[in-house]
Amino acid sequence: MFGIYLKRELGRRKKAALVIALGLALGIALVITVDSVSAGMAQAQDKVLKSLYGLGTDMTVTKARTAPAAGGSGGRDFSFDAKSGGSSTQSSDRVTTQGGQTLKSALVTEIAGEKGVASAVGALSLNVTKVDGSFTQGTAKSSGGGSTGGPGGGTGSTGRPQVQGGGANFDVNSYSVVGVDVVHQSLGPLSAMKITSGRTFTSAQTGAKAAVVSASYAKEKKYKIGSTFKVSGTKVTVIGVATPDSGESDTDVFVPLKVAQTLGGAKNQVTTVYVKATDSQRISAVKKAITADIPGTTVTTSADLASTVSGSLSTASDLATSVGTWLSVAVLAAAFLVAALLTSSAVSRRVREFGTLKALGWPSRNVTRQVVGESMVNGLIGGALGIALGVGAAWAVTAISPKLTAQLGSTGGAGGMGGGPGGGGPGQQASRNTMEIALSAPVSLTTIALAVGLAVTGGLIAGAMGGWRASRMRPADALRSVS
């Protein structure tokens, strides 16, 4: 009886039922869209952090670079030995550590032994500046036209000599090199890279003169597997080409840690320690412990790094989490209120119907159940429509894949923000690290479950108000409504 009556009444009031269902559907669709976009923002931010931080890295440990001593110079110098006669080809490499002051390699083991630390590896970031070209010696001539044979020649017969011709032509090539722990590559800068050609290092290649180069650097220098080049006089062989998981790589060349330490004259030293915690809930405690046990170091967590992300990604994320959330709540509340009012209004127009049913012996609970049942069906229909609209909107966002930019800046703390794959440490490198991320809007089962819950809630709220009003009707109301 209940089912037959329910079906008949919904069929008679198709327009009213559709209006209530559509109101709920729009609110639920907006909630799904905002939730999915927010999830896409979180994924985009994770990609940004992984590309700089390294997959699985919870925090990094660095040390601020000390200021140069009084009278000292922090500039770069190059020494050449220009030879007399003709032109002379010159080449000089300057290899410097970057990303802060170096740390002793023994600290990696000390940090790995801290309570709450699952693993820790060290990396050494270097900057290589290569200057090569040639000097061409000029010729000294007197004002009378007689050649003196060189800048140190005689004065000739009529006047003071003048140097003519000569000069220098040099190319400057600067690139970054990062020494990685080849035994533990799942943590650290190389973990954020995907090998697209060749292979990565084996655990036995701790001292091998081999290199994995970024795809962009390989294209620029036309390197391929088996190509060789020199770094400060040391010949290395390209064994692999890697592409970052997202964005652009700030590192041009990866070499084994021991090789990098030799190139940089930094034996048993690292610039960055990458740390993975045993539990995400213990990251804060581990940070405090490392800071207390190893004075002078700067410990930067992924949360610290996330707070420095700016650009359109940050703006869109703020809109999705604040404006979008409040807009969803407001629209959903309005949809629930409209559904409740329409249901209550529909009940007021059914005075004769409900009054007659009570006169025939229907108890109030049956009348209430009838109204709540109709509202629940409207809510479920609205939920189905809302899920369809919300999933469709999320799919459209994913299909369009709007591009968002993310810029990583310094936290402003001493020592920067830990070492990123760029080798300079985000304190130096991140300020110029801009990435472009494609936004997606994944819809999870949790979001679908939330939509179903909202549909049921909307139906219950509307049914509760309408049922309460219907239960208060008396058979006499039906008789008075008869004209």
Short mmCIF file of C-alpha atoms in Angstrom, two decimals:
data_model
loop_
_atom_site.label_atom_id
_atom_site.label_comp_id
_atom_site.label_asym_id
_atom_site.label_seq_id
_atom_site.Cartn_x
_atom_site.Cartn_y
_atom_site.Cartn_z
CA MET A 1 0.00 0.00 0.00
CA PHE A 2 2.76 2.44 1.00
CA GLY A 3 4.76 1.81 -2.19
CA ILE A 4 1.77 2.11 -4.48
CA TYR A 5 0.61 5.34 -2.87
CA LEU A 6 4.15 6.74 -2.93
CA LYS A 7 4.55 6.03 -6.63
CA ARG A 8 1.18 7.52 -7.48
CA GLU A 9 1.74 10.73 -5.53
CA LEU A 10 5.20 11.30 -7.02
CA GLY A 11 3.74 10.74 -10.47
CA ARG A 12 1.04 13.31 -9.82
CA ARG A 13 3.55 15.91 -8.64
CA LYS A 14 6.32 15.46 -11.16
CA LYS A 15 7.07 19.17 -11.55
CA ALA A 16 7.29 19.84 -7.82
CA ALA A 17 9.44 16.73 -7.31
CA LEU A 18 11.73 17.76 -10.16
CA VAL A 19 12.19 21.28 -8.76
CA ILE A 20 13.13 19.89 -5.33
CA ALA A 21 15.48 17.31 -6.88
CA LEU A 22 17.18 19.90 -9.10
CA GLY A 23 17.74 22.26 -6.17
CA LEU A 24 19.45 19.50 -4.20
CA ALA A 25 21.33 18.38 -7.32
CA LEU A 26 22.92 21.80 -7.89
CA GLY A 27 24.12 22.03 -4.30
CA ILE A 28 25.52 18.49 -4.34
CA ALA A 29 27.16 19.03 -7.75
CA LEU A 30 28.91 22.15 -6.48
CA VAL A 31 30.19 20.29 -3.43
CA ILE A 32 31.58 17.48 -5.62
CA THR A 33 33.23 19.95 -8.01
CA VAL A 34 34.87 22.00 -5.26
CA ASP A 35 36.02 18.87 -3.41
CA SER A 36 37.49 17.38 -6.58
CA VAL A 37 39.24 20.59 -7.58
CA SER A 38 40.66 20.91 -4.05
CA ALA A 39 41.99 17.35 -4.34
CA GLY A 40 43.54 18.28 -7.69
CA MET A 41 45.18 21.32 -6.06
CA ALA A 42 46.66 19.08 -3.39
CA GLN A 43 48.00 16.70 -6.04
CA ALA A 44 49.48 19.61 -8.00
CA GLN A 45 51.21 20.92 -4.89
CA ASP A 46 52.56 17.44 -4.15
CA LYS A 47 54.04 17.33 -7.66
CA VAL A 48 55.73 20.68 -7.08
CA LEU A 49 57.19 19.55 -3.77
CA LYS A 50 58.32 16.17 -5.11
CA SER A 51 60.05 17.75 -8.08
CA LEU A 52 62.14 19.87 -5.74
CA TYR A 53 62.23 17.80 -2.60
CA GLY A 54 62.50 14.24 -3.80
CA LEU A 55 59.89 11.51 -3.56
CA GLY A 56 59.43 10.27 -0.01
CA THR A 57 61.40 13.10 1.58
CA ASP A 58 59.82 14.54 4.72
CA MET A 59 62.51 17.08 5.58
CA THR A 60 65.96 18.31 4.68
CA VAL A 61 68.86 19.40 6.88
CA THR A 62 71.24 22.16 5.74
CA LYS A 63 73.55 24.73 7.29
CA ALA A 64 73.76 28.41 6.46
CA ARG A 65 76.86 29.55 4.62
CA THR A 66 79.11 31.73 6.78
CA ALA A 67 80.01 35.24 5.68
CA PRO A 68 83.49 35.72 4.11
CA ALA A 69 86.24 36.71 6.50
CA ALA A 70 87.26 40.35 6.67
CA GLY A 71 89.30 41.22 3.62
CA GLY A 72 88.26 38.00 1.93
CA SER A 73 86.44 37.78 -1.35
CA GLY A 74 83.52 35.60 -2.21
CA GLY A 75 84.02 36.12 -5.93
CA ARG A 76 85.21 33.63 -8.49
CA ASP A 77 88.69 33.66 -9.92
CA PHE A 78 90.18 31.89 -12.92
CA SER A 79 93.85 31.38 -13.65
CA PHE A 80 95.18 31.29 -17.21
CA ASP A 81 98.67 30.90 -18.56
CA ALA A 82 98.75 33.00 -21.68
CA LYS A 83 101.72 32.12 -23.86
CA SER A 84 103.49 34.45 -26.18
CA GLY A 85 103.14 34.24 -29.92
CA GLY A 86 100.01 33.75 -31.98
CA SER A 87 96.84 32.54 -30.27
CA SER A 88 96.62 30.29 -27.26
CA THR A 89 93.60 28.19 -26.32
CA GLN A 90 92.79 28.40 -22.63
CA SER A 91 90.30 26.50 -20.48
CA SER A 92 89.59 26.61 -16.79
CA ASP A 93 86.91 25.08 -14.55
CA ARG A 94 85.85 26.42 -11.19
CA VAL A 95 83.90 23.98 -9.01
CA THR A 96 82.18 25.35 -5.91
CA THR A 97 79.73 23.89 -3.44
CA GLN A 98 76.35 25.55 -3.24
CA GLY A 99 73.26 25.36 -1.10
CA GLY A 100 74.89 26.45 2.14
CA GLN A 101 77.81 25.40 4.26
CA THR A 102 78.95 21.80 3.95
CA LEU A 103 78.22 19.23 6.64
CA LYS A 104 80.31 16.25 7.66
CA SER A 105 79.13 12.98 6.13
CA ALA A 106 79.14 11.47 9.62
CA LEU A 107 76.10 13.64 10.43
CA VAL A 108 74.05 11.57 7.98
CA THR A 109 74.55 8.51 10.17
CA GLU A 110 73.84 10.55 13.29
CA ILE A 111 70.58 11.87 11.85
CA ALA A 112 69.56 8.40 10.67
CA GLY A 113 69.90 7.23 14.27
CA GLU A 114 67.48 9.85 15.61
CA LYS A 115 64.25 8.52 17.07
CA GLY A 116 61.46 8.70 14.50
CA VAL A 117 63.80 8.74 11.46
CA ALA A 118 63.28 5.91 8.97
CA SER A 119 66.24 6.77 6.72
CA ALA A 120 68.60 9.59 5.83
CA VAL A 121 70.95 10.16 2.89
CA GLY A 122 73.40 12.90 2.01
CA ALA A 123 73.90 14.80 -1.23
CA LEU A 124 76.51 17.28 -2.38
CA SER A 125 75.47 20.18 -4.62
CA LEU A 126 78.10 21.75 -6.86
CA ASN A 127 78.20 24.55 -9.36
CA VAL A 128 80.66 24.22 -12.21
CA THR A 129 81.65 27.28 -14.18
CA LYS A 130 83.74 26.48 -17.24
CA VAL A 131 85.53 29.24 -19.10
CA ASP A 132 87.27 28.34 -22.34
CA GLY A 133 88.46 30.27 -25.35
CA SER A 134 91.64 31.83 -26.64
CA PHE A 135 93.91 34.83 -26.33
CA THR A 136 95.32 36.39 -29.48
CA GLN A 137 98.49 38.38 -28.99
CA GLY A 138 98.56 41.83 -30.49
CA THR A 139 101.44 43.42 -32.42
CA ALA A 140 103.21 46.54 -31.23
CA LYS A 141 104.00 49.01 -33.95
CA SER A 142 105.74 52.37 -33.85
CA SER A 143 104.04 55.47 -35.18
CA GLY A 144 106.43 55.32 -38.10
CA GLY A 145 105.02 51.98 -39.17
CA GLY A 146 107.91 49.75 -38.13
CA SER A 147 106.93 46.57 -36.35
CA THR A 148 108.59 45.88 -33.04
CA GLY A 149 107.61 42.24 -32.99
CA GLY A 150 105.48 42.28 -29.90
CA PRO A 151 104.31 44.21 -26.92
CA GLY A 152 107.78 44.20 -25.41
CA GLY A 153 109.60 45.29 -28.54
CA GLY A 154 111.58 48.44 -29.18
CA THR A 155 110.17 51.85 -29.81
CA GLY A 156 111.08 52.00 -33.51
CA SER A 157 112.59 55.04 -35.14
CA THR A 158 110.04 57.80 -34.88
CA GLY A 159 107.68 57.41 -31.95
CA ARG A 160 106.10 55.50 -29.16
CA PRO A 161 104.90 51.98 -30.06
CA GLN A 162 101.20 51.10 -30.15
CA VAL A 163 99.66 47.63 -29.82
CA GLN A 164 97.37 46.68 -32.66
CA GLY A 165 95.15 43.64 -33.01
CA GLY A 166 94.94 40.86 -30.46
CA GLY A 167 92.26 40.26 -27.83
CA ALA A 168 90.38 37.41 -26.21
CA ASN A 169 87.30 35.37 -27.02
CA PHE A 170 85.87 33.17 -24.22
CA ASP A 171 82.71 31.18 -23.64
CA VAL A 172 81.31 30.78 -20.13
CA ASN A 173 79.29 27.67 -19.35
CA SER A 174 77.74 27.22 -15.91
CA TYR A 175 75.89 24.09 -14.87
CA SER A 176 74.90 22.26 -11.71
CA VAL A 177 76.18 18.91 -10.53
CA VAL A 178 74.71 16.90 -7.65
CA GLY A 179 76.43 13.98 -5.99
CA VAL A 180 73.91 11.32 -4.96
CA ASP A 181 74.12 8.26 -2.73
CA VAL A 182 73.90 5.53 -5.37
CA VAL A 183 73.13 2.90 -2.73
CA HIS A 184 69.97 4.68 -1.55
CA GLN A 185 68.48 6.32 -4.62
CA SER A 186 64.87 6.04 -3.42
CA LEU A 187 65.50 9.05 -1.19
CA GLY A 188 67.08 12.29 -2.30
CA PRO A 189 67.25 14.41 -5.45
CA LEU A 190 67.43 11.58 -8.01
CA SER A 191 64.22 10.02 -6.66
CA ALA A 192 62.22 12.83 -8.27
CA MET A 193 63.60 11.93 -11.71
CA LYS A 194 62.45 9.29 -14.17
CA ILE A 195 65.03 7.57 -16.36
CA THR A 196 63.85 7.97 -19.95
CA SER A 197 66.96 6.67 -21.68
CA GLY A 198 69.80 4.43 -20.57
CA ARG A 199 69.91 3.47 -16.90
CA THR A 200 70.62 4.83 -13.47
CA PHE A 201 73.57 4.02 -11.19
CA THR A 202 74.06 0.60 -9.64
CA SER A 203 74.92 0.23 -5.97
CA ALA A 204 78.44 -0.83 -6.98
CA GLN A 205 79.15 2.43 -8.83
CA THR A 206 79.99 4.48 -5.74
CA GLY A 207 83.21 5.71 -7.34
CA ALA A 208 82.38 5.32 -11.02
CA LYS A 209 83.04 8.25 -13.31
CA ALA A 210 79.54 8.04 -14.72
CA ALA A 211 76.73 10.57 -14.98
CA VAL A 212 72.97 10.77 -15.37
CA VAL A 213 72.04 14.02 -17.10
CA SER A 214 68.72 15.82 -17.29
CA ALA A 215 66.85 15.61 -20.59
CA SER A 216 67.00 19.40 -21.09
CA TYR A 217 70.77 19.52 -20.52
CA ALA A 218 71.33 16.49 -22.75
CA LYS A 219 69.37 18.21 -25.53
CA GLU A 220 71.30 21.45 -25.06
CA LYS A 221 74.70 19.73 -25.19
CA LYS A 222 73.59 17.01 -27.62
CA TYR A 223 74.62 14.29 -25.21
CA LYS A 224 73.47 10.72 -25.65
CA ILE A 225 74.18 7.44 -23.94
CA GLY A 226 77.92 6.83 -24.12
CA SER A 227 78.87 10.50 -24.61
CA THR A 228 81.77 11.75 -22.52
CA PHE A 229 82.62 15.17 -21.16
CA LYS A 230 85.02 16.59 -18.63
CA VAL A 231 84.21 18.13 -15.30
CA SER A 232 87.24 19.97 -13.95
CA GLY A 233 89.54 17.66 -15.88
CA THR A 234 87.72 14.44 -14.89
CA LYS A 235 86.17 12.57 -17.80
CA VAL A 236 82.70 11.16 -17.07
CA THR A 237 80.48 9.00 -19.26
CA VAL A 238 76.74 9.53 -19.72
CA ILE A 239 74.89 6.35 -18.71
CA GLY A 240 71.36 7.73 -18.46
CA VAL A 241 69.04 10.60 -19.32
CA ALA A 242 66.38 11.57 -16.78
CA THR A 243 63.24 13.68 -16.83
CA PRO A 244 61.65 15.19 -13.70
CA ASP A 245 58.25 13.89 -12.66
CA SER A 246 56.89 17.42 -13.06
CA GLY A 247 58.17 20.85 -13.96
CA GLU A 248 61.75 21.46 -14.96
CA SER A 249 64.87 20.08 -13.33
CA ASP A 250 67.27 22.51 -11.69
CA THR A 251 70.03 19.87 -11.80
CA ASP A 252 71.96 19.27 -14.99
CA VAL A 253 74.24 16.40 -14.00
CA PHE A 254 74.00 13.65 -11.36
CA VAL A 255 77.16 11.78 -10.35
CA PRO A 256 78.00 9.38 -7.50
CA LEU A 257 78.53 11.19 -4.19
CA LYS A 258 82.19 10.20 -3.85
CA VAL A 259 82.95 11.53 -7.34
CA ALA A 260 81.23 14.85 -6.52
CA GLN A 261 83.22 15.12 -3.28
CA THR A 262 86.45 14.69 -5.23
CA LEU A 263 85.43 17.23 -7.87
CA GLY A 264 84.47 19.82 -5.27
CA GLY A 265 87.38 19.16 -2.94
CA ALA A 266 84.87 18.29 -0.24
CA LYS A 267 85.96 14.87 0.98
CA ASN A 268 83.48 13.29 3.39
CA GLN A 269 81.19 16.31 3.16
CA VAL A 270 77.62 16.93 2.00
CA THR A 271 75.51 20.05 1.57
CA THR A 272 72.10 18.49 2.22
CA VAL A 273 70.75 15.59 4.25
CA TYR A 274 67.42 14.18 3.05
CA VAL A 275 65.33 12.64 5.83
CA LYS A 276 62.31 10.35 5.82
CA ALA A 277 60.32 9.98 9.05
CA THR A 278 58.83 6.72 10.28
CA ASP A 279 55.43 8.41 10.59
CA SER A 280 54.04 11.64 9.17
CA GLN A 281 52.73 12.47 12.64
CA ARG A 282 56.29 12.51 14.02
CA ILE A 283 57.78 14.97 11.53
CA SER A 284 57.49 17.92 13.91
CA ALA A 285 59.09 15.99 16.78
CA VAL A 286 61.95 14.78 14.55
CA LYS A 287 62.57 18.35 13.39
CA LYS A 288 62.88 19.55 16.99
CA ALA A 289 65.19 16.68 17.89
CA ILE A 290 67.57 17.28 14.97
CA THR A 291 67.64 21.03 15.60
CA ALA A 292 68.47 20.46 19.27
CA ASP A 293 71.08 17.73 18.72
CA ILE A 294 72.89 19.36 15.79
CA PRO A 295 73.17 23.09 16.50
CA GLY A 296 73.51 25.51 13.62
CA THR A 297 71.53 23.43 11.13
CA THR A 298 68.31 24.38 9.43
CA VAL A 299 65.65 21.66 9.27
CA THR A 300 62.96 22.27 6.68
CA THR A 301 59.87 20.09 6.47
CA SER A 302 57.55 19.59 3.54
CA ALA A 303 54.99 21.76 5.36
CA ASP A 304 57.53 24.60 5.52
CA LEU A 305 58.20 24.24 1.82
CA ALA A 306 54.50 24.09 0.98
CA SER A 307 53.95 27.43 2.71
CA THR A 308 56.30 29.09 0.21
CA VAL A 309 54.42 27.98 -2.90
CA SER A 310 52.99 31.02 -4.65
CA GLY A 311 51.68 31.84 -8.09
CA SER A 312 48.36 30.89 -9.65
CA LEU A 313 48.45 27.46 -7.98
CA SER A 314 48.45 29.05 -4.53
CA THR A 315 45.75 31.55 -5.50
CA ALA A 316 43.51 28.86 -6.96
CA SER A 317 44.09 26.64 -3.94
CA ASP A 318 43.07 29.44 -1.58
CA LEU A 319 39.93 30.07 -3.61
CA ALA A 320 39.02 26.39 -3.65
CA THR A 321 39.56 25.92 0.07
CA SER A 322 38.03 29.16 1.32
CA VAL A 323 35.68 30.81 -1.16
CA GLY A 324 34.74 27.51 -2.81
CA THR A 325 34.03 25.77 0.48
CA TRP A 326 31.89 28.56 1.87
CA LEU A 327 30.06 28.92 -1.45
CA SER A 328 29.31 25.20 -1.42
CA VAL A 329 28.00 25.37 2.14
CA ALA A 330 25.83 28.38 1.32
CA VAL A 331 24.36 26.84 -1.84
CA LEU A 332 23.79 23.50 -0.13
CA ALA A 333 22.07 25.17 2.84
CA ALA A 334 19.89 27.15 0.43
CA ALA A 335 19.03 23.96 -1.47
CA PHE A 336 18.05 22.19 1.76
CA LEU A 337 15.93 25.16 2.84
CA VAL A 338 14.19 25.43 -0.53
CA ALA A 339 13.49 21.69 -0.53
CA ALA A 340 12.05 21.91 2.99
CA LEU A 341 9.88 24.92 2.16
CA LEU A 342 8.59 23.39 -1.08
CA THR A 343 7.77 20.15 0.73
CA SER A 344 6.01 22.04 3.51
CA SER A 345 4.11 24.08 0.94
CA ALA A 346 3.09 20.93 -0.88
CA VAL A 347 1.76 19.49 2.39
CA SER A 348 -0.34 22.62 2.99
CA ARG A 349 -1.97 22.08 -0.41
CA ARG A 350 -2.83 18.48 0.51
CA VAL A 351 -4.99 19.31 3.56
CA ARG A 352 -8.05 17.53 2.19
CA GLU A 353 -5.98 14.48 1.24
CA PHE A 354 -4.25 14.00 4.59
CA GLY A 355 -7.35 14.97 6.56
CA THR A 356 -9.41 12.38 4.68
CA LEU A 357 -6.73 9.69 5.25
CA LYS A 358 -6.84 10.40 8.98
CA ALA A 359 -10.63 10.25 8.91
CA LEU A 360 -10.34 6.81 7.30
CA GLY A 361 -8.14 5.65 10.17
CA TRP A 362 -4.56 6.48 9.16
CA PRO A 363 -2.46 7.28 12.22
CA SER A 364 -0.23 10.36 12.21
CA ARG A 365 2.92 8.23 11.91
CA ASN A 366 1.69 6.80 8.60
CA VAL A 367 1.04 10.29 7.22
CA THR A 368 4.50 11.41 8.38
CA ARG A 369 6.07 8.32 6.86
CA GLN A 370 4.35 9.07 3.55
CA VAL A 371 5.73 12.63 3.41
CA VAL A 372 9.22 11.58 4.52
CA GLY A 373 9.22 8.77 1.96
CA GLU A 374 8.36 11.14 -0.86
CA SER A 375 11.08 13.57 0.29
CA MET A 376 13.65 10.80 0.50
CA VAL A 377 12.91 9.74 -3.07
CA ASN A 378 13.25 13.37 -4.19
CA GLY A 379 16.54 13.58 -2.28
CA LEU A 380 17.91 10.41 -3.88
CA ILE A 381 16.88 11.62 -7.34
CA GLY A 382 18.58 14.93 -6.59
CA GLY A 383 21.65 13.04 -5.35
CA ALA A 384 21.85 11.02 -8.55
CA LEU A 385 21.51 14.15 -10.68
CA GLY A 386 24.04 16.00 -8.50
CA ILE A 387 26.59 13.19 -8.78
CA ALA A 388 26.18 13.15 -12.53
CA LEU A 389 26.58 16.94 -12.78
CA GLY A 390 29.49 17.04 -10.34
CA VAL A 391 31.38 14.18 -12.00
CA GLY A 392 30.74 15.80 -15.37
CA ALA A 393 32.15 19.13 -14.16
CA ALA A 394 35.19 17.39 -12.65
CA TRP A 395 35.75 15.49 -15.89
CA ALA A 396 35.56 18.76 -17.83
CA VAL A 397 38.22 20.32 -15.59
CA THR A 398 40.48 17.30 -16.08
CA ALA A 399 39.89 17.28 -19.85
CA ILE A 400 40.67 20.98 -20.19
CA SER A 401 43.63 20.68 -17.78
CA PRO A 402 44.10 24.39 -17.09
CA LYS A 403 47.74 25.30 -16.53
CA LEU A 404 48.75 26.69 -13.17
CA THR A 405 52.12 28.16 -12.26
CA ALA A 406 53.87 27.49 -8.99
CA GLN A 407 56.78 29.48 -7.67
CA LEU A 408 58.88 28.26 -4.78
CA GLY A 409 60.45 30.92 -2.62
CA SER A 410 62.59 30.96 0.49
CA THR A 411 61.09 30.68 3.95
CA GLY A 412 63.38 33.45 4.97
CA GLY A 413 65.17 31.37 7.60
CA ALA A 414 68.92 31.20 7.87
CA GLY A 415 70.38 28.71 5.60
CA GLY A 416 67.58 28.63 3.14
CA MET A 417 65.18 25.76 2.92
CA GLY A 418 67.09 22.61 2.53
CA GLY A 419 68.59 21.16 -0.54
CA GLY A 420 66.57 20.50 -3.58
CA PRO A 421 67.52 18.69 -6.72
CA GLY A 422 68.67 21.98 -8.08
CA GLY A 423 71.73 21.72 -5.97
CA GLY A 424 71.53 25.24 -4.63
CA GLY A 425 69.04 24.48 -1.93
CA PRO A 426 65.63 26.04 -2.08
CA GLY A 427 66.93 28.94 -0.06
CA GLN A 428 68.83 29.98 -3.18
CA GLN A 429 67.37 28.02 -6.05
CA ALA A 430 63.69 28.02 -5.15
CA SER A 431 63.43 31.76 -5.47
CA ARG A 432 63.78 31.30 -9.23
CA ASN A 433 62.11 27.90 -9.50
CA THR A 434 58.87 28.31 -11.45
CA MET A 435 56.87 25.31 -12.59
CA GLU A 436 53.79 24.82 -14.74
CA ILE A 437 51.32 22.23 -13.50
CA ALA A 438 48.27 20.84 -15.30
CA LEU A 439 45.27 20.87 -12.97
CA SER A 440 43.09 17.79 -12.67
CA ALA A 441 39.95 17.15 -10.61
CA PRO A 442 39.91 13.53 -9.39
CA VAL A 443 36.63 12.25 -7.95
CA SER A 444 37.14 9.80 -5.11
CA LEU A 445 34.75 7.26 -3.63
CA THR A 446 34.74 9.37 -0.48
CA THR A 447 33.37 12.28 -2.49
CA ILE A 448 30.63 10.07 -3.97
CA ALA A 449 29.76 8.81 -0.49
CA LEU A 450 29.59 12.41 0.71
CA ALA A 451 27.19 13.23 -2.11
CA VAL A 452 24.92 10.31 -1.22
CA GLY A 453 24.97 11.40 2.43
CA LEU A 454 24.04 14.95 1.49
CA ALA A 455 21.16 13.67 -0.68
CA VAL A 456 19.79 11.59 2.17
CA THR A 457 20.25 14.48 4.60
CA GLY A 458 18.44 16.88 2.28
CA GLY A 459 15.56 14.44 1.94
CA LEU A 460 15.35 13.92 5.69
CA ILE A 461 15.35 17.66 6.41
CA ALA A 462 12.63 18.34 3.86
CA GLY A 463 10.62 15.30 4.95
CA ALA A 464 10.96 16.16 8.63
CA MET A 465 9.47 19.62 8.18
CA GLY A 466 6.72 18.43 5.86
CA GLY A 467 5.94 15.38 7.97
CA TRP A 468 5.75 17.45 11.16
CA ARG A 469 3.22 19.74 9.52
CA ALA A 470 1.21 16.85 8.07
CA SER A 471 1.07 15.06 11.43
CA ARG A 472 -0.61 18.08 13.02
CA MET A 473 -3.56 18.00 10.62
CA ARG A 474 -6.99 16.86 11.88
CA PRO A 475 -9.88 15.25 9.96
CA ALA A 476 -11.90 18.42 10.66
CA ASP A 477 -9.41 20.39 8.54
CA ALA A 478 -10.36 18.33 5.54
CA LEU A 479 -14.08 18.96 6.10
CA ARG A 480 -13.57 22.74 6.43
CA SER A 481 -11.59 22.78 3.14
CA VAL A 482 -14.56 21.34 1.23
CA SER A 483 -16.34 24.14 -0.56
#
